[in-house]
Short mmCIF file of C-alpha atoms and ligand atoms in Angstrom, two decimals:
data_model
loop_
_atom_site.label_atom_id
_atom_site.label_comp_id
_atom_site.label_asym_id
_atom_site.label_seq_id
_atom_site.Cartn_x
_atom_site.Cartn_y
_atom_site.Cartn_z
CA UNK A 11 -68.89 181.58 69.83
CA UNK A 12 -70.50 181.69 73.44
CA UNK A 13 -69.24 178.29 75.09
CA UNK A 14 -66.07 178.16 76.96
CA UNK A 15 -62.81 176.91 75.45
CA UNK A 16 -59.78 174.97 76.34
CA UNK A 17 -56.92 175.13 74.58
CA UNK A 18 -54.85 171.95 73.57
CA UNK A 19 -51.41 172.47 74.10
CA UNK A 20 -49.36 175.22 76.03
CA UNK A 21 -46.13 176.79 72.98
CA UNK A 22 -46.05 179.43 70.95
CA UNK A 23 -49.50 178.73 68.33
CA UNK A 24 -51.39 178.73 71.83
CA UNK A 25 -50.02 182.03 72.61
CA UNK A 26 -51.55 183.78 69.68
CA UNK A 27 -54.62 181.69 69.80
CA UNK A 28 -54.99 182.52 73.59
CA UNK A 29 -54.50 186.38 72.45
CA UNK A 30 -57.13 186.28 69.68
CA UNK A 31 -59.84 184.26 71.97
CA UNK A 32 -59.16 187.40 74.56
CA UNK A 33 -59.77 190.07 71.92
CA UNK A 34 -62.90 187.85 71.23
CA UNK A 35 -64.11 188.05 74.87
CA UNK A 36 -64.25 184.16 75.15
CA UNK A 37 -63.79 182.63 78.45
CA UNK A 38 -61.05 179.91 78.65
CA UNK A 39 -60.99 177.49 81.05
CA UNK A 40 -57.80 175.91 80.77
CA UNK A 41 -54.81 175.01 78.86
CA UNK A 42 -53.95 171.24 79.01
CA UNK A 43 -50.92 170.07 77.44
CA UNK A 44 -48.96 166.35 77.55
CA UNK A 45 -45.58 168.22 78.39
CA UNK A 46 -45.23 167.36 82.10
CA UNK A 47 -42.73 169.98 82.30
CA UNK A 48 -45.36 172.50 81.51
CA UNK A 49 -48.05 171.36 84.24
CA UNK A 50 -48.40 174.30 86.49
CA UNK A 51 -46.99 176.88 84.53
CA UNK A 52 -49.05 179.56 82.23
CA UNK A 53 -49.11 180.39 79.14
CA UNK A 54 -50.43 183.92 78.12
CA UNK A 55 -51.48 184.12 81.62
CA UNK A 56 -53.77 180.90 81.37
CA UNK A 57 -52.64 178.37 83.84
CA UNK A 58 -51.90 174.59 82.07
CA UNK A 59 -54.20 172.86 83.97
CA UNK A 60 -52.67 168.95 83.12
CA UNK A 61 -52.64 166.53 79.95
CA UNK A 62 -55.06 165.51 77.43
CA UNK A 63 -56.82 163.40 80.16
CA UNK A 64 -57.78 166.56 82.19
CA UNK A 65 -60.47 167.82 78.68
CA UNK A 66 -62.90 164.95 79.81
CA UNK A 67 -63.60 166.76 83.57
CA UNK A 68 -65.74 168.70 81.12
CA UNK A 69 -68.67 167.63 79.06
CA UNK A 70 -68.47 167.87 75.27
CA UNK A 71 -71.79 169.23 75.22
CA UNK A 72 -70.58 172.63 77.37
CA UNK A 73 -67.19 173.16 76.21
CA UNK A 74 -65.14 173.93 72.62
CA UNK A 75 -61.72 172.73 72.30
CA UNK A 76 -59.02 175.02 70.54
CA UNK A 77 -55.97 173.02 68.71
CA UNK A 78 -53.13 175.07 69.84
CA UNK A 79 -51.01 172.02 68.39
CA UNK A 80 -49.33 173.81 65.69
CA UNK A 81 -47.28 172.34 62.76
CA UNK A 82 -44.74 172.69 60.74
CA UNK A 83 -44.03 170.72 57.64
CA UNK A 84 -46.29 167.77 56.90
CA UNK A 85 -46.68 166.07 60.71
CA UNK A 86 -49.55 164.39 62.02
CA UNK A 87 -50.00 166.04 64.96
CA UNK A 88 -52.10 168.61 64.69
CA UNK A 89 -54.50 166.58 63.33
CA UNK A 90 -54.10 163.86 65.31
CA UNK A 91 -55.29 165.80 68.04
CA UNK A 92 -58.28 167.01 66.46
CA UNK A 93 -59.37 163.41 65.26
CA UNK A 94 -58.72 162.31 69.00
CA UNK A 95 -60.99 164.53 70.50
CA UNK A 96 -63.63 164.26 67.62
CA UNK A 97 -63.69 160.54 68.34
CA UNK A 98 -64.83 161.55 71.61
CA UNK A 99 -67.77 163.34 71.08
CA UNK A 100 -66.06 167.55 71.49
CA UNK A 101 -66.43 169.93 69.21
CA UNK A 102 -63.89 172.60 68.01
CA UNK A 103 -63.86 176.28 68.07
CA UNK A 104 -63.39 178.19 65.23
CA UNK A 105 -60.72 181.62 65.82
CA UNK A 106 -61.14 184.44 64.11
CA UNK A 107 -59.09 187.68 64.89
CA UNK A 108 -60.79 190.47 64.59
CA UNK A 109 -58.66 192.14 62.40
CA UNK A 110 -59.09 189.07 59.54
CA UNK A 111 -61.16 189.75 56.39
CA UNK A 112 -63.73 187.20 55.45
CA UNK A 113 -66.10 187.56 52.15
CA UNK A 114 -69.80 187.09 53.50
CA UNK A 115 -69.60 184.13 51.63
CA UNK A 116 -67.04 182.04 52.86
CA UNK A 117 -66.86 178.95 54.10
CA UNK A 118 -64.93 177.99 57.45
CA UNK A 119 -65.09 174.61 58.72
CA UNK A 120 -64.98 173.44 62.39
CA UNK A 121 -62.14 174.47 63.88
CA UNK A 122 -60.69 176.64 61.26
CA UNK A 123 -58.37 179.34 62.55
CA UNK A 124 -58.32 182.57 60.91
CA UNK A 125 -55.03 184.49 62.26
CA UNK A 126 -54.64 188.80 62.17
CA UNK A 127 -54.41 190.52 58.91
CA UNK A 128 -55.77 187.35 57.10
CA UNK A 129 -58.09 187.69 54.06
CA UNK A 130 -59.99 185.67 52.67
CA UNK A 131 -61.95 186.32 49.52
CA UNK A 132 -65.51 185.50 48.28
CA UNK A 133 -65.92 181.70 46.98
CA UNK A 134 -63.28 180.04 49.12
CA UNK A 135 -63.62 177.16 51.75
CA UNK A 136 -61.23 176.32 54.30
CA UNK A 137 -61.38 172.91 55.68
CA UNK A 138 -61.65 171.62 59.06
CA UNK A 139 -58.91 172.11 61.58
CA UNK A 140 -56.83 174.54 59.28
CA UNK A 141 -54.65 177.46 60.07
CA UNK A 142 -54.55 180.30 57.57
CA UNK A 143 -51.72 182.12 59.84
CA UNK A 144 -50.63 186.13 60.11
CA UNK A 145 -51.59 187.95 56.88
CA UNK A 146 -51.87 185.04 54.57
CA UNK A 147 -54.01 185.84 52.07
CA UNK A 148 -56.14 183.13 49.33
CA UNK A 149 -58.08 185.01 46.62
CA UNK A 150 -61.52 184.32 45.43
CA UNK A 151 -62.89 180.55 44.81
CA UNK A 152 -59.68 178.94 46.97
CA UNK A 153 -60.44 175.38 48.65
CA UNK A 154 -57.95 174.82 51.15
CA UNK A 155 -58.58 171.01 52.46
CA UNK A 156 -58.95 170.04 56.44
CA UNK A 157 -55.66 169.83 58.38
CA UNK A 158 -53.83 172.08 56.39
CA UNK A 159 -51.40 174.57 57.40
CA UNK A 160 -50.94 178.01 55.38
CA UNK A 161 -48.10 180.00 56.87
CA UNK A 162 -47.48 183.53 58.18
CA UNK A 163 -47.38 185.56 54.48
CA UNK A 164 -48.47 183.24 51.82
CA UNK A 165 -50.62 184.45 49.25
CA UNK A 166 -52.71 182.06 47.33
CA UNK A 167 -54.23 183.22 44.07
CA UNK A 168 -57.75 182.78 42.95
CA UNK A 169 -58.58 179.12 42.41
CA UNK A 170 -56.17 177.50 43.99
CA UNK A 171 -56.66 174.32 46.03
CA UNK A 172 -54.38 172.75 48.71
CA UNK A 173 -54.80 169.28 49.93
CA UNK A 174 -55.59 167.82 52.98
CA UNK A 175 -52.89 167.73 55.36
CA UNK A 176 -50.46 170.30 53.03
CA UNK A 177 -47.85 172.82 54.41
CA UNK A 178 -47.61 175.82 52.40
CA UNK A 179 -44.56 177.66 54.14
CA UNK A 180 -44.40 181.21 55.03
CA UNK A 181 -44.48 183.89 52.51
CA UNK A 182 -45.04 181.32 49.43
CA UNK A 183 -46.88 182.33 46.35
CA UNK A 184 -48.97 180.46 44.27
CA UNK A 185 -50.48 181.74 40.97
CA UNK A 186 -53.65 180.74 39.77
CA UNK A 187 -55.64 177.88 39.11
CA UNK A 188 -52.58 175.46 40.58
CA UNK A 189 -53.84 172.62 42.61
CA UNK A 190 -51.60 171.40 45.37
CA UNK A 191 -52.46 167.70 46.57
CA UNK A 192 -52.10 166.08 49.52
CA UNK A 193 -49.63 165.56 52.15
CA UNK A 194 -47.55 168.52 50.23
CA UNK A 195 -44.50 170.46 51.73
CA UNK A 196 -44.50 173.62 49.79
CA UNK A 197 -40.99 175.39 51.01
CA UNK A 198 -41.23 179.06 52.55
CA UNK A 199 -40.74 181.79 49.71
CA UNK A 200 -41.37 179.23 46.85
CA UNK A 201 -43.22 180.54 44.00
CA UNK A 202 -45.55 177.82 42.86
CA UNK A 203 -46.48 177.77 39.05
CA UNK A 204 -48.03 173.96 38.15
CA UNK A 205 -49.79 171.54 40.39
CA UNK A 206 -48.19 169.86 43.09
CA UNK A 207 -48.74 165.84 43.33
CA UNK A 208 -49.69 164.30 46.19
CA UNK A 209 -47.06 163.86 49.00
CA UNK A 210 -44.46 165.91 46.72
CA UNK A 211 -42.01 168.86 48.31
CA UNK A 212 -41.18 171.50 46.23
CA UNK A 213 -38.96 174.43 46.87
CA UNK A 214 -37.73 177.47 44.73
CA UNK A 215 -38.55 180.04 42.31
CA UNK A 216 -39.99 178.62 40.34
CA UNK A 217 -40.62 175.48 42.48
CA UNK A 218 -38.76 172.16 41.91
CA UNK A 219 -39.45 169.17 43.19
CA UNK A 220 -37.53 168.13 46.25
CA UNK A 221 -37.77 165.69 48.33
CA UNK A 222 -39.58 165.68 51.45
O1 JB2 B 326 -51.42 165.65 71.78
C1 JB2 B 326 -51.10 166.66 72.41
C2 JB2 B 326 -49.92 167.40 72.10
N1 JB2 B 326 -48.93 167.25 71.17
C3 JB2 B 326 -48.05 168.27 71.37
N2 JB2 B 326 -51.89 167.13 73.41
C4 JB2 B 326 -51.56 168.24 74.14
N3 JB2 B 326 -52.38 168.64 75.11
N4 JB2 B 326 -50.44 168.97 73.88
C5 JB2 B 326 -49.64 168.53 72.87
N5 JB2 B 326 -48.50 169.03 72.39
C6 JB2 B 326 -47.87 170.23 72.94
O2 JB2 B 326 -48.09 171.29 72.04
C7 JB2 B 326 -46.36 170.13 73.08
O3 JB2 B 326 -46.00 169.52 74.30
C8 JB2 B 326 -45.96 171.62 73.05
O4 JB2 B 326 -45.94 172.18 74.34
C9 JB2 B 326 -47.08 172.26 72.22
C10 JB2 B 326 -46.56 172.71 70.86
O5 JB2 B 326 -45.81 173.86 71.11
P1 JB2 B 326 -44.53 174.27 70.22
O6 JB2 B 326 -43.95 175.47 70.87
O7 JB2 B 326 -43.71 173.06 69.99
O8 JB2 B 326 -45.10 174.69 68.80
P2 JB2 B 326 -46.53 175.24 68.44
O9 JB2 B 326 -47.30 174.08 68.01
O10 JB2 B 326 -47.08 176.08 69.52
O11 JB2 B 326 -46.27 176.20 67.21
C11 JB2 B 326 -45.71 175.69 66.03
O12 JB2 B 326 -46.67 175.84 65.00
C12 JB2 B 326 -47.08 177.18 64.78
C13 JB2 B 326 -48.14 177.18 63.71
C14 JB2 B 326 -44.45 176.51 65.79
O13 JB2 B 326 -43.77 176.00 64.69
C15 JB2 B 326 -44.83 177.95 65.53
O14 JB2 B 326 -43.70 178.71 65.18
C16 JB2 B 326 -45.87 178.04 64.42
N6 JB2 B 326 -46.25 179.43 64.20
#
């Protein structure tokens, strides 16, 4: 990644983003984020430049956003965001700490963001605009959808796919082959054994459906 970034949004998700883009030598230009409150201030020693509007000072042809909008649960706006600034011509960053392990032949899509101690094995795809957070870790063949959120912890066994715009909470587990739809809340420390339906919670060990 050689362009300069800015971040979207100044809390916590920016934080660790801002820490991996530093290990990663990439210059940032600016945090922007709609929180008045946080105009002025800094966040890991970036200053937050202004709102949204400030991103289109700079041409989409010389910068790379970062989605520092994190989520939690099944919210819209993370990828919100992204579809925002995609309408307008930018491109996102992918971020990749160093310290992640990625099979040769995986697949990251724009924007994907690949947090420390991460692995991900040979075969799998993750999908535009998708966090796979602190040490989560999908085995071989996984296809984890765009907008998707895979917490701190989880560990997804081989051929397992997660739908677009799921929440798989920290430290869940998912055995093989199970394929998680869309729009899915899996609960943190569930232990996920059959597929998950579109737009269905589950909790537990084993998980139960609950609702969302
Ligand atoms: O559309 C937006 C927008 N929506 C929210 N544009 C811009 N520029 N900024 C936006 N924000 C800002 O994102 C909010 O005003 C807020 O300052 C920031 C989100 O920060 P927060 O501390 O609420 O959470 P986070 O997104 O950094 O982190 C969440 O997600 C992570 C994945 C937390 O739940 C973390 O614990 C979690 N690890």
């Amino acid at each position: 990644m050689s362009e300069p970034v800015i971040v979207i949004g100044a809390g916590g998700h920016a934080r660790v983003l801002l820490d991996v883009l530093r290990l990663r030598g990439v210059e940032v230009l600016g945090v922007v984020d709609n929180d008045c409150a946080k105009r002025g201030q800094t966040v890991g020693g970036v200053p937050v430049t202004g709102g949204d509007e400030e991103v289109q000072n700079h041409p989409a042809h010389g910068v790379r956003l970062v989605n520092a909008v994190g989520t939690v649960g099944v919210s819209p706006q993370r990828s919100g965001v992204f579809e925002r600034f995609k309408q307008h011509g930018y491109r996102f960053a992918e971020v990749i700490h160093p310290s992640a392990t990625i099979a040769a032949d995986a697949v990251l899509c724009e924007g994907a963001q690949i947090m420390a101690g991460a692995i991900v094995q040979t075969g799998c795809r993750v999908g535009r605009n998708s966090i796979l957070n602190t040490r989560a870790s999908i085995d071989h063949d996984c296809e984890i959808g765009d907008h998707v959120h895979v917490a701190p912890g989880v560990t997804l066994s081989g051929n397992v796919s997660v739908g677009e715009g799921s929440h798989v909470g920290t430290g869940a587990t998912v055995i093989q082959g199970v394929r998680i739809g869309r729009h899915c809340l899996i609960a943190a420390g569930a232990v996920v054994v059959r597929d998950v339906l579109d737009g269905v919670g589950v909790a537990g060990v084993p998980a139960r459906e609950v609702g969302v």
